[in-house]
Coordinates of C-alpha atoms in Angstrom, one line a residue:
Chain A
X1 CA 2.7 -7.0 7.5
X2 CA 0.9 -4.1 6.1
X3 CA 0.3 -3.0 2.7
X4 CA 1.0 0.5 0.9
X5 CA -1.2 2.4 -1.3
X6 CA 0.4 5.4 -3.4
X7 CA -1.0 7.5 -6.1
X8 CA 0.7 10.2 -8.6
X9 CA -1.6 11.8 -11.0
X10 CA -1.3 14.4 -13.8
X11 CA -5.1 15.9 -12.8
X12 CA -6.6 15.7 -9.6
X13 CA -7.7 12.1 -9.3
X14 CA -10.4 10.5 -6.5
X15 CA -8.9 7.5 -5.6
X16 CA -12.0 5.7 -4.1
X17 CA -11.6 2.5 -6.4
X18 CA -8.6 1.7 -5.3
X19 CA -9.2 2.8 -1.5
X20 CA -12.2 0.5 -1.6
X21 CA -10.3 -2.3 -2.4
X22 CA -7.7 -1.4 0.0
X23 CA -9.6 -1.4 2.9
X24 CA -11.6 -4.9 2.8
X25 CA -7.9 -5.9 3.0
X26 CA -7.8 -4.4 6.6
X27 CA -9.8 -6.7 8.4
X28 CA -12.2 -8.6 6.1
X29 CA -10.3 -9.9 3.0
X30 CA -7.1 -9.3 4.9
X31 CA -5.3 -9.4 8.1
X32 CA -4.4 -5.6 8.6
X33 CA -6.9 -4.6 11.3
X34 CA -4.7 -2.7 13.4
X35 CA -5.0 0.5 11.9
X36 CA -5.2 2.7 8.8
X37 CA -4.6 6.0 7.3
X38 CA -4.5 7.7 3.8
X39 CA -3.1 11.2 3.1
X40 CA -4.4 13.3 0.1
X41 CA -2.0 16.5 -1.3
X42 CA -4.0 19.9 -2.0
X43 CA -1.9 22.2 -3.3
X44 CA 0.8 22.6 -0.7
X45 CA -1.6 21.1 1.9
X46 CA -1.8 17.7 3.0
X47 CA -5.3 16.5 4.7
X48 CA -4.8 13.0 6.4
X49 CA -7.5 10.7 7.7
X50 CA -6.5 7.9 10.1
X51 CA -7.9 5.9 12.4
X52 CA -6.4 2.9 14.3
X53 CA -9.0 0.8 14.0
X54 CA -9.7 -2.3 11.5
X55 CA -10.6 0.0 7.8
X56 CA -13.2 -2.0 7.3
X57 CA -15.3 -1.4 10.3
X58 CA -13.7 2.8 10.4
X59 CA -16.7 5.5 10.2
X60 CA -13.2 7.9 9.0
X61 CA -12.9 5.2 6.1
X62 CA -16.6 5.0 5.3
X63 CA -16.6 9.1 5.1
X64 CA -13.4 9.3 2.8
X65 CA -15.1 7.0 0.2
X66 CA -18.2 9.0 0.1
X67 CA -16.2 12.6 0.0
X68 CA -14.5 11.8 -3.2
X69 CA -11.7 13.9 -2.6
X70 CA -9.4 14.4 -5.4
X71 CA -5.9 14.6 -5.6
X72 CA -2.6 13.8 -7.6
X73 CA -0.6 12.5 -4.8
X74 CA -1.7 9.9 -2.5
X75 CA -0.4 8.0 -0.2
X76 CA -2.4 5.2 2.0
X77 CA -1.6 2.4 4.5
X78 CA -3.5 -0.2 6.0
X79 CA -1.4 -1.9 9.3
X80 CA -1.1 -4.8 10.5
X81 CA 1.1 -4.1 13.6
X82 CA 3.9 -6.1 15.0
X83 CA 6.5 -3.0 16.4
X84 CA 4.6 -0.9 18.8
X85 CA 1.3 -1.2 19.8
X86 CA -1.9 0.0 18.2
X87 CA -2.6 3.8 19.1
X88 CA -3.5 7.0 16.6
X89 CA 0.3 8.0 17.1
X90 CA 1.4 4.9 15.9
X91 CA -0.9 4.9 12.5
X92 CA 0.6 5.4 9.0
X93 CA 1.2 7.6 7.2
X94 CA 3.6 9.8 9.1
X95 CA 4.0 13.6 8.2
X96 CA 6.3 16.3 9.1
X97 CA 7.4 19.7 7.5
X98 CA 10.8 19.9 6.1
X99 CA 11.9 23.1 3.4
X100 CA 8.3 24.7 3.5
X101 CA 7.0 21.2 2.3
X102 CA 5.1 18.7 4.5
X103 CA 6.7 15.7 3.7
X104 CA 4.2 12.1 4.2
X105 CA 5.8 8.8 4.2
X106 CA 4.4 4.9 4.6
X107 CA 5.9 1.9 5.6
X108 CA 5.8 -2.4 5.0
X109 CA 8.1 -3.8 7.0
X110 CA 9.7 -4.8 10.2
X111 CA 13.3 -3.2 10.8
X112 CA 15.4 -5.1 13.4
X113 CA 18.1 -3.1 15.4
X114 CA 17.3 0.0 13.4
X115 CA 18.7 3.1 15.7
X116 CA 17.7 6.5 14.4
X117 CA 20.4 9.1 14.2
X118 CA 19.8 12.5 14.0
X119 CA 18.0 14.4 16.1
X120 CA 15.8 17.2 13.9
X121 CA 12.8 15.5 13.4
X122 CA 12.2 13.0 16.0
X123 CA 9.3 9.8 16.6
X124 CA 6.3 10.4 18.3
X125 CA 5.3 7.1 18.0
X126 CA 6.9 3.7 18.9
X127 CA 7.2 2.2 15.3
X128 CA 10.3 1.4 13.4
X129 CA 8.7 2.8 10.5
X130 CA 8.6 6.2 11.8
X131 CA 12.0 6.0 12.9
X132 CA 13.1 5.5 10.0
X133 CA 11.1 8.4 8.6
X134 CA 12.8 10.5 11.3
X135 CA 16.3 9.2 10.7
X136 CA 15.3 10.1 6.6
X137 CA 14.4 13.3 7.0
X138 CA 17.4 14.2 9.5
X139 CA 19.7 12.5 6.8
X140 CA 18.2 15.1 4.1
X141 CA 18.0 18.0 6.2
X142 CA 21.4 17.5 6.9
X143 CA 22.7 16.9 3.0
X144 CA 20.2 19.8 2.2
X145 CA 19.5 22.6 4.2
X146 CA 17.4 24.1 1.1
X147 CA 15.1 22.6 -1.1
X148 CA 16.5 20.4 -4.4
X149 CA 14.9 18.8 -7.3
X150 CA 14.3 14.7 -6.4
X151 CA 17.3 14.0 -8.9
X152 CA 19.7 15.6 -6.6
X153 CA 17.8 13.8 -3.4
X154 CA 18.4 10.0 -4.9
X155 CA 22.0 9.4 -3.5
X156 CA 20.9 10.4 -0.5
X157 CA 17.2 8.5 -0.3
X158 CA 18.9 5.6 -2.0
X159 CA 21.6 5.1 0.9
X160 CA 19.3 5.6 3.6
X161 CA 17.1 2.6 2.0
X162 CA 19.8 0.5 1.2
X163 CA 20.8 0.9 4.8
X164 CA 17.2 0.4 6.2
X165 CA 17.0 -2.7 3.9
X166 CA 20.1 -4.4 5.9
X167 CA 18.0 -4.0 9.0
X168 CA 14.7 -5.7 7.7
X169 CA 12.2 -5.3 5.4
X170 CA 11.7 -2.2 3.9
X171 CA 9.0 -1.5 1.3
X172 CA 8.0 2.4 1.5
X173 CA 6.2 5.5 -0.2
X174 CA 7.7 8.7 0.2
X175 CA 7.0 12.3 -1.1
X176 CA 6.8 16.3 -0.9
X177 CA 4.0 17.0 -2.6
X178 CA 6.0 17.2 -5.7
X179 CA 6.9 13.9 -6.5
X180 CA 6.5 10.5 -5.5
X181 CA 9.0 7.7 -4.1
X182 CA 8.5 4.3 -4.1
X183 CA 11.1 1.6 -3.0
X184 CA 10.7 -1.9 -3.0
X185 CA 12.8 -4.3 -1.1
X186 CA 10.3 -7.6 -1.2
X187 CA 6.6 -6.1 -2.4
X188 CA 5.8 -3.7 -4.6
X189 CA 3.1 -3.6 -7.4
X190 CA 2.1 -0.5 -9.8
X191 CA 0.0 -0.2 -12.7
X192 CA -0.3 3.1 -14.6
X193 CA -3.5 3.9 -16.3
X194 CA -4.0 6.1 -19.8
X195 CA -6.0 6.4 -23.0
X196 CA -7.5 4.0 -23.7
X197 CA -9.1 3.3 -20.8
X198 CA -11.1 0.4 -20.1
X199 CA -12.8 -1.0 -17.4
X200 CA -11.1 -2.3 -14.2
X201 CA -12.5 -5.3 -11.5
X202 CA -11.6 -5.0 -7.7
X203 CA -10.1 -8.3 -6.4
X204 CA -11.6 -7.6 -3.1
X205 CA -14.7 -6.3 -3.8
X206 CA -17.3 -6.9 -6.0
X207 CA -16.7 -3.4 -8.0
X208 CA -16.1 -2.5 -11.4
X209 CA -15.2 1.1 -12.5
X210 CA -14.7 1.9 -16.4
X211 CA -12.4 4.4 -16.5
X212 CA -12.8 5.7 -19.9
X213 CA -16.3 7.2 -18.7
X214 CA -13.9 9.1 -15.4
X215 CA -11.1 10.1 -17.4
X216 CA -9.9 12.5 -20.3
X217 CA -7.5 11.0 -22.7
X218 CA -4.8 13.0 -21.2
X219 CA -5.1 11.5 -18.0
X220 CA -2.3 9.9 -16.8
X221 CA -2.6 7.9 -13.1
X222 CA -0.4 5.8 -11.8
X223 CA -1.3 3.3 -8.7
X224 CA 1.2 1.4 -6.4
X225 CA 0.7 -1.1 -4.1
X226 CA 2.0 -3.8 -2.1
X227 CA -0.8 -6.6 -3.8
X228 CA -2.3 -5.7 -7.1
X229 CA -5.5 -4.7 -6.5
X230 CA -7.6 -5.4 -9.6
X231 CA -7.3 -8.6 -11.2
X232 CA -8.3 -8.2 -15.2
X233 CA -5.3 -5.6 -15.4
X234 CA -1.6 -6.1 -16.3
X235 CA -0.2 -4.4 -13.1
X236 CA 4.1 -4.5 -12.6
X237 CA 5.8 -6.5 -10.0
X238 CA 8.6 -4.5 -8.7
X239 CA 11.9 -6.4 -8.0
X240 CA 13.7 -6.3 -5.0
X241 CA 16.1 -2.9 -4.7
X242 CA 13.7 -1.4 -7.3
X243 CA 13.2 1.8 -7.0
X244 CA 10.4 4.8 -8.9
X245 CA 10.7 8.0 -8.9
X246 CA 7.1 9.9 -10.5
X247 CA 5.5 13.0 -11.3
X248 CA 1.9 13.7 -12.3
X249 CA 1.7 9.9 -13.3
X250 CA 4.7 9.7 -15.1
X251 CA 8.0 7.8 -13.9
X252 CA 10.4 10.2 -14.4
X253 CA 13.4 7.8 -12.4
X254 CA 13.9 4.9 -11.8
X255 CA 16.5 2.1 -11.0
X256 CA 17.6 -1.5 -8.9
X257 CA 19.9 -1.0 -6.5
X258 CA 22.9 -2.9 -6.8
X259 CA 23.5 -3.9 -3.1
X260 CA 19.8 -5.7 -2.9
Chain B
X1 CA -11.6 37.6 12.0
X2 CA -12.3 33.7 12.8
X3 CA -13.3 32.4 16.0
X4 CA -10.9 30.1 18.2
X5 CA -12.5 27.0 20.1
X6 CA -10.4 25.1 22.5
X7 CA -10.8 22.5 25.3
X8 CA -9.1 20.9 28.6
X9 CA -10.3 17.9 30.0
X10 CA -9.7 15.6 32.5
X11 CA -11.7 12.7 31.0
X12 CA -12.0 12.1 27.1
X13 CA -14.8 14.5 26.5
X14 CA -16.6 14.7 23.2
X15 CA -16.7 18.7 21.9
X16 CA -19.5 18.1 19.5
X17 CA -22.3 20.1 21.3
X18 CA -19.2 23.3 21.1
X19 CA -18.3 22.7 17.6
X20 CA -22.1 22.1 16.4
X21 CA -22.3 25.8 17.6
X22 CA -18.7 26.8 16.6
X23 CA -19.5 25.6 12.9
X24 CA -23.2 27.8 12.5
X25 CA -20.9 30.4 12.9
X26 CA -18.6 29.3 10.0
X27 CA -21.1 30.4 7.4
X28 CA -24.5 30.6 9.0
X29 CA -24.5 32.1 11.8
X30 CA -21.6 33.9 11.3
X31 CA -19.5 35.3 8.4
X32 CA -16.2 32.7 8.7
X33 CA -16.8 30.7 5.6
X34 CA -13.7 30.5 4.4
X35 CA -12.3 27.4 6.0
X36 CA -12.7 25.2 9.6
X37 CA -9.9 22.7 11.5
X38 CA -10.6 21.1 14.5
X39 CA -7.5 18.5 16.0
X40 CA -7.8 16.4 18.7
X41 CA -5.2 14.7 20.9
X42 CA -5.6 10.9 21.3
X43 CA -3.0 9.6 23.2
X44 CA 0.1 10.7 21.6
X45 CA -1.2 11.4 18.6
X46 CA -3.4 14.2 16.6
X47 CA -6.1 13.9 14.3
X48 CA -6.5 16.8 12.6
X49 CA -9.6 17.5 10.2
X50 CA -9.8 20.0 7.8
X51 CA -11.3 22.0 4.9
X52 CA -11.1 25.2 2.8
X53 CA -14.8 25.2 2.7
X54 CA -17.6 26.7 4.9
X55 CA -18.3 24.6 7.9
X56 CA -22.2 24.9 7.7
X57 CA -21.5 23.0 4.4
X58 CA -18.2 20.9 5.0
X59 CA -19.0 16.9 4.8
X60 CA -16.0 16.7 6.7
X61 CA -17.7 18.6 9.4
X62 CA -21.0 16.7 9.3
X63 CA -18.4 13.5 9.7
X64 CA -17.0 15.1 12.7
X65 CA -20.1 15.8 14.6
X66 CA -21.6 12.3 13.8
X67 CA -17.8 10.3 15.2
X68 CA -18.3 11.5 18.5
X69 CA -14.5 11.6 19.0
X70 CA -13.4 12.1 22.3
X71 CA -10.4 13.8 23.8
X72 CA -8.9 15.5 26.8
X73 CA -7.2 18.3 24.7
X74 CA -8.9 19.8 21.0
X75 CA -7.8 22.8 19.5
X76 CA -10.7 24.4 16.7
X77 CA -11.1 26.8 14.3
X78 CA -13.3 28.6 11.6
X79 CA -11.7 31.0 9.4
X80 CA -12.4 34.4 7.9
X81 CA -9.6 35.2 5.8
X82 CA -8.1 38.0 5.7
X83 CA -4.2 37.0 4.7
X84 CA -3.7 34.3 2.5
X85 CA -6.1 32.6 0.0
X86 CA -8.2 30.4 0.9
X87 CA -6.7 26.6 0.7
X88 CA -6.0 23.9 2.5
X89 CA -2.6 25.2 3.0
X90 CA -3.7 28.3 4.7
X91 CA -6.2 26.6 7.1
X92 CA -5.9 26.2 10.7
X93 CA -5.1 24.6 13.1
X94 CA -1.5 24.2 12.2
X95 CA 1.1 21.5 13.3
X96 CA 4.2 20.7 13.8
X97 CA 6.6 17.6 15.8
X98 CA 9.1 19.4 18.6
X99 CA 10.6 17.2 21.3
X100 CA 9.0 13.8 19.6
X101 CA 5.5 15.6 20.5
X102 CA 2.6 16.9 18.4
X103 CA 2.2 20.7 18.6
X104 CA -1.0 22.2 17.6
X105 CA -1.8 26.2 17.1
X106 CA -4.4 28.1 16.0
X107 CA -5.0 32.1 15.9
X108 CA -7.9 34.1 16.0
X109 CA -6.2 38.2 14.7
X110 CA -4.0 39.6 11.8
X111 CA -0.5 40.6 12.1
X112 CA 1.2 43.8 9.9
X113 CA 4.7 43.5 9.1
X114 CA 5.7 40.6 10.7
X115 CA 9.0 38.3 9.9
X116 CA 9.3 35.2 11.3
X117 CA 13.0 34.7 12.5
X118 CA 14.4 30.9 12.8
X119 CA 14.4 28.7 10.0
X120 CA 13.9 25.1 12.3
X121 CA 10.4 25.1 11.1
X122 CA 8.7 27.0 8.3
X123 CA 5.9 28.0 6.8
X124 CA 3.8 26.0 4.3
X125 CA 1.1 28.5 3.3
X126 CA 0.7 32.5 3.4
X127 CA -1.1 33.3 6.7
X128 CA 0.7 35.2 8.9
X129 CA -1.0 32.7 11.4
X130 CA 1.3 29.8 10.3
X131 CA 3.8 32.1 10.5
X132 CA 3.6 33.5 13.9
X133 CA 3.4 29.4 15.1
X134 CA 7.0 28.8 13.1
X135 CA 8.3 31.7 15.0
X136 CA 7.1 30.5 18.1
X137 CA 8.3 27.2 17.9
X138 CA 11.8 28.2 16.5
X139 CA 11.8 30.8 19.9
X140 CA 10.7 27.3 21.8
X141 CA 13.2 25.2 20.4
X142 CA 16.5 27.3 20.8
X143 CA 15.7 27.6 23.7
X144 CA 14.8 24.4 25.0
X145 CA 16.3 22.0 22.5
X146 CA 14.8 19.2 25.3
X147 CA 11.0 19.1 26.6
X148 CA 10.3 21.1 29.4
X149 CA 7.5 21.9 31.8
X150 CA 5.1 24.4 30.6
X151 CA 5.9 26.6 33.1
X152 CA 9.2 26.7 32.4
X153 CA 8.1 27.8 29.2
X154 CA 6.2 30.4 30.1
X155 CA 8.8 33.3 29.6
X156 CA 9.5 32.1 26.3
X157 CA 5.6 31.7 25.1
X158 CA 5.2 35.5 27.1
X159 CA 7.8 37.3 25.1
X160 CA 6.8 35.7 21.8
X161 CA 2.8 36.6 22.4
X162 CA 3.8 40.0 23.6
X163 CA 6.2 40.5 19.9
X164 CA 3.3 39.5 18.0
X165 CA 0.3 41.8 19.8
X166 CA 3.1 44.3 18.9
X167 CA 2.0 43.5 15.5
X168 CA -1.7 43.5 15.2
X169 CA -4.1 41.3 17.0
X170 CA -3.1 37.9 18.6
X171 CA -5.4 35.5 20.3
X172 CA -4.1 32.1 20.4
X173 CA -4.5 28.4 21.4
X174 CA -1.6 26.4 22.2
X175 CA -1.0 22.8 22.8
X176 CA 1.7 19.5 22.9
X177 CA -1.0 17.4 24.5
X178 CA 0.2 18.1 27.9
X179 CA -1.1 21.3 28.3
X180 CA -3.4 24.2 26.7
X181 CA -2.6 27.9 26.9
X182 CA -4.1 30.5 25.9
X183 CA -2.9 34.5 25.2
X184 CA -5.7 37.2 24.8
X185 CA -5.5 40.2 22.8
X186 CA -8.6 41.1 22.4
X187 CA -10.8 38.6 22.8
X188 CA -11.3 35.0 24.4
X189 CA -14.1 33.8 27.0
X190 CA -14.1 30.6 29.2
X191 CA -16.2 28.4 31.0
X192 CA -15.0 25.5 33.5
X193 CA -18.0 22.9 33.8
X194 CA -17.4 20.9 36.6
X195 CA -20.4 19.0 38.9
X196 CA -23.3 19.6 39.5
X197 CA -23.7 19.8 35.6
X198 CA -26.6 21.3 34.1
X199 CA -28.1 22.2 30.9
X200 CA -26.1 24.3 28.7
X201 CA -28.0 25.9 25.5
X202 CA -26.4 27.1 22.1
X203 CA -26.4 30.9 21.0
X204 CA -26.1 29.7 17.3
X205 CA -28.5 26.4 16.9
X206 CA -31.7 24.4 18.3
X207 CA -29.7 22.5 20.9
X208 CA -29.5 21.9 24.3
X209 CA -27.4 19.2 26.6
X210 CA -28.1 18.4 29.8
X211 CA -24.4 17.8 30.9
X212 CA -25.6 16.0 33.6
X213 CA -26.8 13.3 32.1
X214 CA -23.3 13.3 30.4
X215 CA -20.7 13.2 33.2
X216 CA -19.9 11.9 36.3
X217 CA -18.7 14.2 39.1
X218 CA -15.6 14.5 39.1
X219 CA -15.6 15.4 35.6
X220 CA -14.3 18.9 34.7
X221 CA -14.0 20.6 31.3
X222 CA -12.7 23.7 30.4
X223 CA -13.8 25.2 27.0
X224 CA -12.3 28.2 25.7
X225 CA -13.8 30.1 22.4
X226 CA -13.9 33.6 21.3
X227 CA -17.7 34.4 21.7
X228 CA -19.6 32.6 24.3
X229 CA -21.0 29.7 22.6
X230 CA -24.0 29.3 25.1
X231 CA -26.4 31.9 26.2
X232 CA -27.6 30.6 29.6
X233 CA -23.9 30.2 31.3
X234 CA -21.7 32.3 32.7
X235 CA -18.8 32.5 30.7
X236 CA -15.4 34.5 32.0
X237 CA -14.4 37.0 29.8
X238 CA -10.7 37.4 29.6
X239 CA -9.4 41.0 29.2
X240 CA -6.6 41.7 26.8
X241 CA -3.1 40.4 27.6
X242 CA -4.9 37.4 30.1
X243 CA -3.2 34.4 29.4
X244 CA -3.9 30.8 30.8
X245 CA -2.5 27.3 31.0
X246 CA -4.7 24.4 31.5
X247 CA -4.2 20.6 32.4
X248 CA -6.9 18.5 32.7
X249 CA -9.7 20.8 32.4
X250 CA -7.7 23.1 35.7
X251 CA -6.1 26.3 35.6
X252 CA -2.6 25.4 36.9
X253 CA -1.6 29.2 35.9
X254 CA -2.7 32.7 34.9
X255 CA -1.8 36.3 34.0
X256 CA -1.6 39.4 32.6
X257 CA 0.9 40.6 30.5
X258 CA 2.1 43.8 31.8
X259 CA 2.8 45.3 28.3
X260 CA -0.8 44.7 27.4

């Protein structure tokens, strides 16, 4: 069904580890071969890398572990399509400008019946998932014309998942650039890493990274994911309706909603 | 100033032999060291690889060359700042959704005392570049809030181009993935290769392609760039105002702007 891969950060961050893990899941230690992608922020730029073919046969994927780019948002995807068919424009994650910002957004789900309204930002693609990106965005334009802080943006992101949640399954990753959103609705995993550090053991992979030797002590990273992806680490399953807001590794908001 | 590289194909062409010349320029060869972008259409969708670094030295680029992607539209770029730092942010080519399509610009000039108008679509970054392509595509959308044909666009795209030569200098590439157009303020060559292929040989590296060997007959590719990139073709040089649109690798229209 796919599964996410998001990042927040408090110093720029490579996120090769967990990226290597990731993609054996998209097409050797996992079913999600139709498709990948993984966006990095830098400073108000967003550079994404996607490919929709199986990750673990992608030259794209086997150049992004070697350039160790570093950033403190992330947001990755690894598909495993069943709404629209296998092309680039169908490949997660989906971007689009909105108040200056580029905006990225990812997707685990299947939405049934799901009509977009709105008609600012509209899908290239054929997915649900980015028509339900497109029908976000066109919700927030519309309540905001001009940038807010995420506080003020919950009412609105929070209906607009409750409402895609009634239509399917909707487990995403969302953000500006400033912040990251996560909300779960079946699948949702996140671990966040600081001093001390220790070592941590890939479940796909035969890899093992000690993060005390990468980090600083006031390094503060925080990984979500649809599957935990190391197994010697305490990682936190999300409930359904649970919902994270973070910045620079920290969760700043957080919450269950009530109609899940 | 940076140098523009565009092409128009009728067949999925790769554009490695242009952009293995394109990127000695982009440090070597050449003084525009301060960022590169190349995006290629695949179907509906845009890949889009960037960098704030010098192309003779960008892993992303040596990734590039070595993919061997293939497209019938790819807009390029190698940067030599002159507004707006060098980041991510402020690197070409830039894009944007409009009508559920990719758009993809790049500019090759500098522009004094310009002010977008519109507020549909902004700016991320500080390059007057990005700025001129909001415009644009704020001019575009009021007034065609559905697709049209490119020509029917073509007033629109001529008053914009001829606002912003008012300004400074303004060569451009534009493209949806339908079509490629072009607007020439100073300078832009072309070359249409089209059977019987021969051998084409780079101004700026040790490398020569026998296009023959690479195409069948009916093939035709139009590649656009600011300097010729070869030094044993005949390129056309286009004189200041010439604008053209391209579909599969043809000229389907062409001009001079009177106020040029």
């Amino acid at each position: 069904m796919c599964e996410l891969l998001g990042m927040s950060a408090n110093v720029p961050t490579d996120i090769v580890f967990s990226f290597t893990g990731l993609m054996q899941r998209g097409g050797r230690t996992g079913p999600h071969k139709d498709g990948w992608g993984i966006a990095f922020y830098e400073g108000r730029g967003l550079r994404l890398f996607q490919d929709p073919v199986a990750s673990c046969e992608s030259e794209v994927a086997k150049m992004v572990q070697h350039y160790l780019i570093k950033s403190e948002v992330v947001i990755g995807h690894i598909r495993h399509a069943n709404v629209g068919r296998v092309t680039l424009a169908n490949t997660h994650p989906f971007t689009r400008e909105l108040w200056g910002q580029y905006w990225c957004f990812a997707h685990n789900g299947q939405l049934s019946d799901f009509e977009p309204s709105g008609s600012f930002y509209r899908a290239v693609g054929e997915t649900d998932s980015e028509a339900a990106f497109c029908d976000l965005l066109n919700r927030i334009r519309s309540d905001f014309p001009e940038r807010v802080e995420a506080e003020a943006l919950l009412p609105t992101l929070l209906a607009a998942c409750r409402h895609y949640r009634s239509k399917g399954v909707f487990n995403c990753l969302l953000s500006n650039g400033e912040w990251l959103f996560s909300f779960c609705s079946t699948k949702l995993a996140q671990i966040t890493r600081r001093a001390p550090f220790g070592p941590a053991q890939l479940k796909d992979a035969e890899l093992t990274v000690d993060f005390q030797a990468e980090t600083t002590p006031r390094d503060v990273v925080t990984v979500l994911a649809t599957e935990p992806l190391t197994d010697n680490e305490c990682w936190t399953i999300h409930e359904p309706g649970q919902w994270s807001l973070w910045r620079r590794g920290e969760c700043v908001a957080q919450g269950r909603d009530a109609a899940c």
